[in-house]
PDB file of C-alpha atoms in Angstrom:
ATOM      1  CA  GLU A 138      82.457 127.514 103.248  1.00 94.00           C
ATOM      2  CA  VAL A 139      84.965 124.687 103.341  1.00 95.00           C
ATOM      3  CA  GLN A 140      83.995 121.714 101.211  1.00 97.00           C
ATOM      4  CA  LEU A 141      85.773 118.406 100.688  1.00 98.00           C
ATOM      5  CA  ALA A 142      84.326 116.067  98.055  1.00 98.00           C
ATOM      6  CA  GLU A 143      85.691 112.551  97.720  1.00 98.00           C
ATOM      7  CA  SER A 144      85.251 110.389  94.640  1.00 98.00           C
ATOM      8  CA  GLY A 145      86.672 107.279  93.066  1.00 98.00           C
ATOM      9  CA  GLY A 146      85.412 104.589  95.405  1.00 98.00           C
ATOM     10  CA  ASP A 147      84.203 101.379  93.809  1.00 97.00           C
ATOM     11  CA  LEU A 148      83.931  97.601  94.083  1.00 98.00           C
ATOM     12  CA  VAL A 149      87.253  96.035  93.119  1.00 98.00           C
ATOM     13  CA  GLN A 150      88.729  92.537  93.259  1.00 98.00           C
ATOM     14  CA  PRO A 151      91.576  91.677  95.615  1.00 98.00           C
ATOM     15  CA  GLY A 152      94.861  92.706  94.070  1.00 98.00           C
ATOM     16  CA  GLY A 153      93.235  95.520  92.125  1.00 98.00           C
ATOM     17  CA  SER A 154      93.818  99.267  92.201  1.00 98.00           C
ATOM     18  CA  LEU A 155      91.794 102.418  92.715  1.00 98.00           C
ATOM     19  CA  ARG A 156      92.581 106.113  92.823  1.00 98.00           C
ATOM     20  CA  LEU A 157      90.574 108.246  95.187  1.00 98.00           C
ATOM     21  CA  SER A 158      90.269 111.987  94.717  1.00 98.00           C
ATOM     22  CA  CYS A 159      89.279 114.733  97.123  1.00 98.00           C
ATOM     23  CA  ALA A 160      88.375 118.095  95.628  1.00 98.00           C
ATOM     24  CA  ALA A 161      88.767 120.936  98.121  1.00 98.00           C
ATOM     25  CA  SER A 162      87.216 124.395  98.113  1.00 97.00           C
ATOM     26  CA  GLY A 163      86.510 127.277 100.444  1.00 96.00           C
ATOM     27  CA  PHE A 164      89.996 127.595 101.908  1.00 95.00           C
ATOM     28  CA  THR A 165      93.591 128.201 100.817  1.00 96.00           C
ATOM     29  CA  PHE A 166      94.432 124.628  99.845  1.00 97.00           C
ATOM     30  CA  SER A 167      98.187 125.248  99.619  1.00 96.00           C
ATOM     31  CA  ASN A 168      98.300 126.199 103.321  1.00 97.00           C
ATOM     32  CA  TYR A 169      96.747 123.023 104.672  1.00 97.00           C
ATOM     33  CA  TRP A 170      97.999 119.537 105.357  1.00 97.00           C
ATOM     34  CA  MET A 171      95.560 116.929 104.030  1.00 98.00           C
ATOM     35  CA  TYR A 172      94.616 113.521 105.367  1.00 98.00           C
ATOM     36  CA  TRP A 173      92.855 110.314 104.416  1.00 98.00           C
ATOM     37  CA  VAL A 174      90.971 108.465 107.124  1.00 98.00           C
ATOM     38  CA  ARG A 175      88.895 105.291 106.731  1.00 98.00           C
ATOM     39  CA  GLN A 176      86.227 103.484 108.666  1.00 98.00           C
ATOM     40  CA  ALA A 177      85.277  99.861 108.150  1.00 97.00           C
ATOM     41  CA  PRO A 178      81.815  98.656 109.223  1.00 92.00           C
ATOM     42  CA  GLY A 179      81.639  98.348 113.001  1.00 94.00           C
ATOM     43  CA  ALA A 180      85.187  99.613 113.425  1.00 96.00           C
ATOM     44  CA  PRO A 181      86.600 102.925 114.700  1.00 97.00           C
ATOM     45  CA  LEU A 182      88.076 105.583 112.474  1.00 97.00           C
ATOM     46  CA  GLU A 183      91.548 104.705 111.200  1.00 97.00           C
ATOM     47  CA  TRP A 184      94.134 107.173 109.987  1.00 97.00           C
ATOM     48  CA  VAL A 185      95.484 106.137 106.565  1.00 98.00           C
ATOM     49  CA  SER A 186      97.805 108.833 105.232  1.00 98.00           C
ATOM     50  CA  THR A 187      99.026 112.416 105.541  1.00 98.00           C
ATOM     51  CA  ILE A 188     100.536 114.880 103.103  1.00 98.00           C
ATOM     52  CA  ASP A 189     101.951 118.229 104.159  1.00 97.00           C
ATOM     53  CA  ASN A 190     100.922 121.508 102.589  1.00 96.00           C
ATOM     54  CA  ASP A 191     103.590 121.528  99.874  1.00 93.00           C
ATOM     55  CA  GLY A 192     103.593 117.792  99.220  1.00 94.00           C
ATOM     56  CA  LYS A 193     107.135 117.219 100.462  1.00 95.00           C
ATOM     57  CA  ARG A 194     106.294 115.095 103.474  1.00 97.00           C
ATOM     58  CA  THR A 195     104.004 112.102 103.535  1.00 97.00           C
ATOM     59  CA  ALA A 196     103.172 109.430 106.072  1.00 97.00           C
ATOM     60  CA  TYR A 197     101.266 106.163 105.954  1.00 97.00           C
ATOM     61  CA  ALA A 198      99.689 103.751 108.376  1.00 97.00           C
ATOM     62  CA  ALA A 199     101.593 100.480 108.626  1.00 97.00           C
ATOM     63  CA  ALA A 200      98.624  98.618 107.132  1.00 97.00           C
ATOM     64  CA  VAL A 201      98.882 100.496 103.828  1.00 98.00           C
ATOM     65  CA  LYS A 202     102.560 101.478 103.599  1.00 98.00           C
ATOM     66  CA  GLY A 203     104.082 100.311 100.333  1.00 98.00           C
ATOM     67  CA  ARG A 204     100.667  99.879  98.692  1.00 98.00           C
ATOM     68  CA  PHE A 205      99.075 103.334  98.949  1.00 98.00           C
ATOM     69  CA  THR A 206     100.455 106.668  97.716  1.00 98.00           C
ATOM     70  CA  ILE A 207      99.133 110.086  98.672  1.00 98.00           C
ATOM     71  CA  SER A 208      99.699 113.117  96.450  1.00 98.00           C
ATOM     72  CA  ARG A 209      98.268 116.564  95.837  1.00 98.00           C
ATOM     73  CA  ASP A 210      97.770 118.922  92.923  1.00 97.00           C
ATOM     74  CA  THR A 211      97.652 122.505  94.124  1.00 95.00           C
ATOM     75  CA  ALA A 212      96.524 123.803  90.728  1.00 96.00           C
ATOM     76  CA  LYS A 213      93.438 121.588  90.986  1.00 97.00           C
ATOM     77  CA  ASN A 214      92.950 121.897  94.753  1.00 98.00           C
ATOM     78  CA  THR A 215      92.820 118.128  94.867  1.00 98.00           C
ATOM     79  CA  VAL A 216      94.420 115.423  96.977  1.00 98.00           C
ATOM     80  CA  TYR A 217      94.675 111.837  95.739  1.00 98.00           C
ATOM     81  CA  LEU A 218      95.109 108.399  97.232  1.00 98.00           C
ATOM     82  CA  GLN A 219      96.458 105.792  94.828  1.00 98.00           C
ATOM     83  CA  MET A 220      95.645 102.373  96.241  1.00 98.00           C
ATOM     84  CA  ASN A 221      97.374  99.309  94.793  1.00 98.00           C
ATOM     85  CA  THR A 222      97.319  95.628  95.701  1.00 98.00           C
ATOM     86  CA  LEU A 223      94.027  96.082  97.475  1.00 98.00           C
ATOM     87  CA  LYS A 224      92.997  93.579 100.121  1.00 98.00           C
ATOM     88  CA  PRO A 225      89.560  92.714 101.543  1.00 97.00           C
ATOM     89  CA  GLU A 226      90.606  94.388 104.802  1.00 97.00           C
ATOM     90  CA  ASP A 227      90.892  97.688 102.917  1.00 98.00           C
ATOM     91  CA  THR A 228      87.101  97.691 102.573  1.00 98.00           C
ATOM     92  CA  ALA A 229      85.873 100.872 104.236  1.00 98.00           C
ATOM     93  CA  MET A 230      84.421 104.300 103.764  1.00 98.00           C
ATOM     94  CA  TYR A 231      87.327 106.599 102.929  1.00 98.00           C
ATOM     95  CA  TYR A 232      87.228 110.203 104.117  1.00 98.00           C
ATOM     96  CA  CYS A 233      89.294 113.207 103.225  1.00 98.00           C
ATOM     97  CA  ALA A 234      89.920 115.575 106.129  1.00 98.00           C
ATOM     98  CA  THR A 235      91.853 118.672 107.097  1.00 97.00           C
ATOM     99  CA  ASP A 236      92.415 121.027 110.000  1.00 95.00           C
ATOM    100  CA  GLU A 237      94.485 124.035 110.981  1.00 93.00           C
ATOM    101  CA  ARG A 238      96.444 121.703 113.301  1.00 92.00           C
ATOM    102  CA  VAL A 239      98.967 119.360 111.715  1.00 93.00           C
ATOM    103  CA  TYR A 240      99.662 115.700 112.430  1.00 88.00           C
ATOM    104  CA  LEU A 241     102.248 113.628 110.608  1.00 89.00           C
ATOM    105  CA  SER A 242     100.609 110.474 111.939  1.00 89.00           C
ATOM    106  CA  ILE A 243      97.766 109.645 114.309  1.00 87.00           C
ATOM    107  CA  SER A 244      97.567 106.459 116.319  1.00 87.00           C
ATOM    108  CA  ARG A 245      93.925 106.854 117.277  1.00 90.00           C
ATOM    109  CA  VAL A 246      91.606 109.100 115.288  1.00 93.00           C
ATOM    110  CA  GLU A 247      88.696 110.965 116.798  1.00 93.00           C
ATOM    111  CA  LYS A 248      86.158 112.954 114.816  1.00 93.00           C
ATOM    112  CA  ALA A 249      87.275 116.075 116.681  1.00 93.00           C
ATOM    113  CA  ASP A 250      90.858 115.697 115.426  1.00 93.00           C
ATOM    114  CA  PHE A 251      89.836 117.303 112.155  1.00 96.00           C
ATOM    115  CA  ARG A 252      87.654 120.331 111.783  1.00 96.00           C
ATOM    116  CA  TYR A 253      86.708 119.583 108.180  1.00 97.00           C
ATOM    117  CA  TRP A 254      85.559 116.270 106.717  1.00 98.00           C
ATOM    118  CA  GLY A 255      84.177 115.114 103.414  1.00 98.00           C
ATOM    119  CA  LEU A 256      81.170 112.810 103.128  1.00 98.00           C
ATOM    120  CA  GLY A 257      83.321 109.860 102.130  1.00 98.00           C
ATOM    121  CA  THR A 258      83.599 107.420  99.242  1.00 98.00           C
ATOM    122  CA  GLN A 259      83.023 103.671  99.619  1.00 98.00           C
ATOM    123  CA  VAL A 260      85.752 101.203  98.715  1.00 98.00           C
ATOM    124  CA  THR A 261      84.802  97.535  98.658  1.00 98.00           C
ATOM    125  CA  VAL A 262      87.404  94.865  97.960  1.00 98.00           C
ATOM    126  CA  SER A 263      85.802  91.540  97.236  1.00 97.00           C
ATOM    127  CA  SER A 264      85.865  88.723  94.719  1.00 96.00           C
TER     128      SER A 264
END
């Protein structure tokens, strides 16, 4: 059974940093591209970042480019999202997702775009 478990969300002040983790199990992690997607209250799903299966290619939404960094550790079956210079508009539930299909970037995310989702971790940026 595929499982994705996010952690690391928290309440942080504007300008602060957080590192999210997503522990994966139940599939061959090294074969899959991994994604971070977020959803703010009352807003649609928003693609945040992509990393390919061997970590050589990454992509970021314009809203987070230069502030967020995605990475993966195959030995730990874990994907990370380092978030720096956080802004109030980064407040959202952050989900880890994956699928047999691959997308370098996604302009409009639908739940059906990814077969596997985690339960999410809440990030709140507020003073």
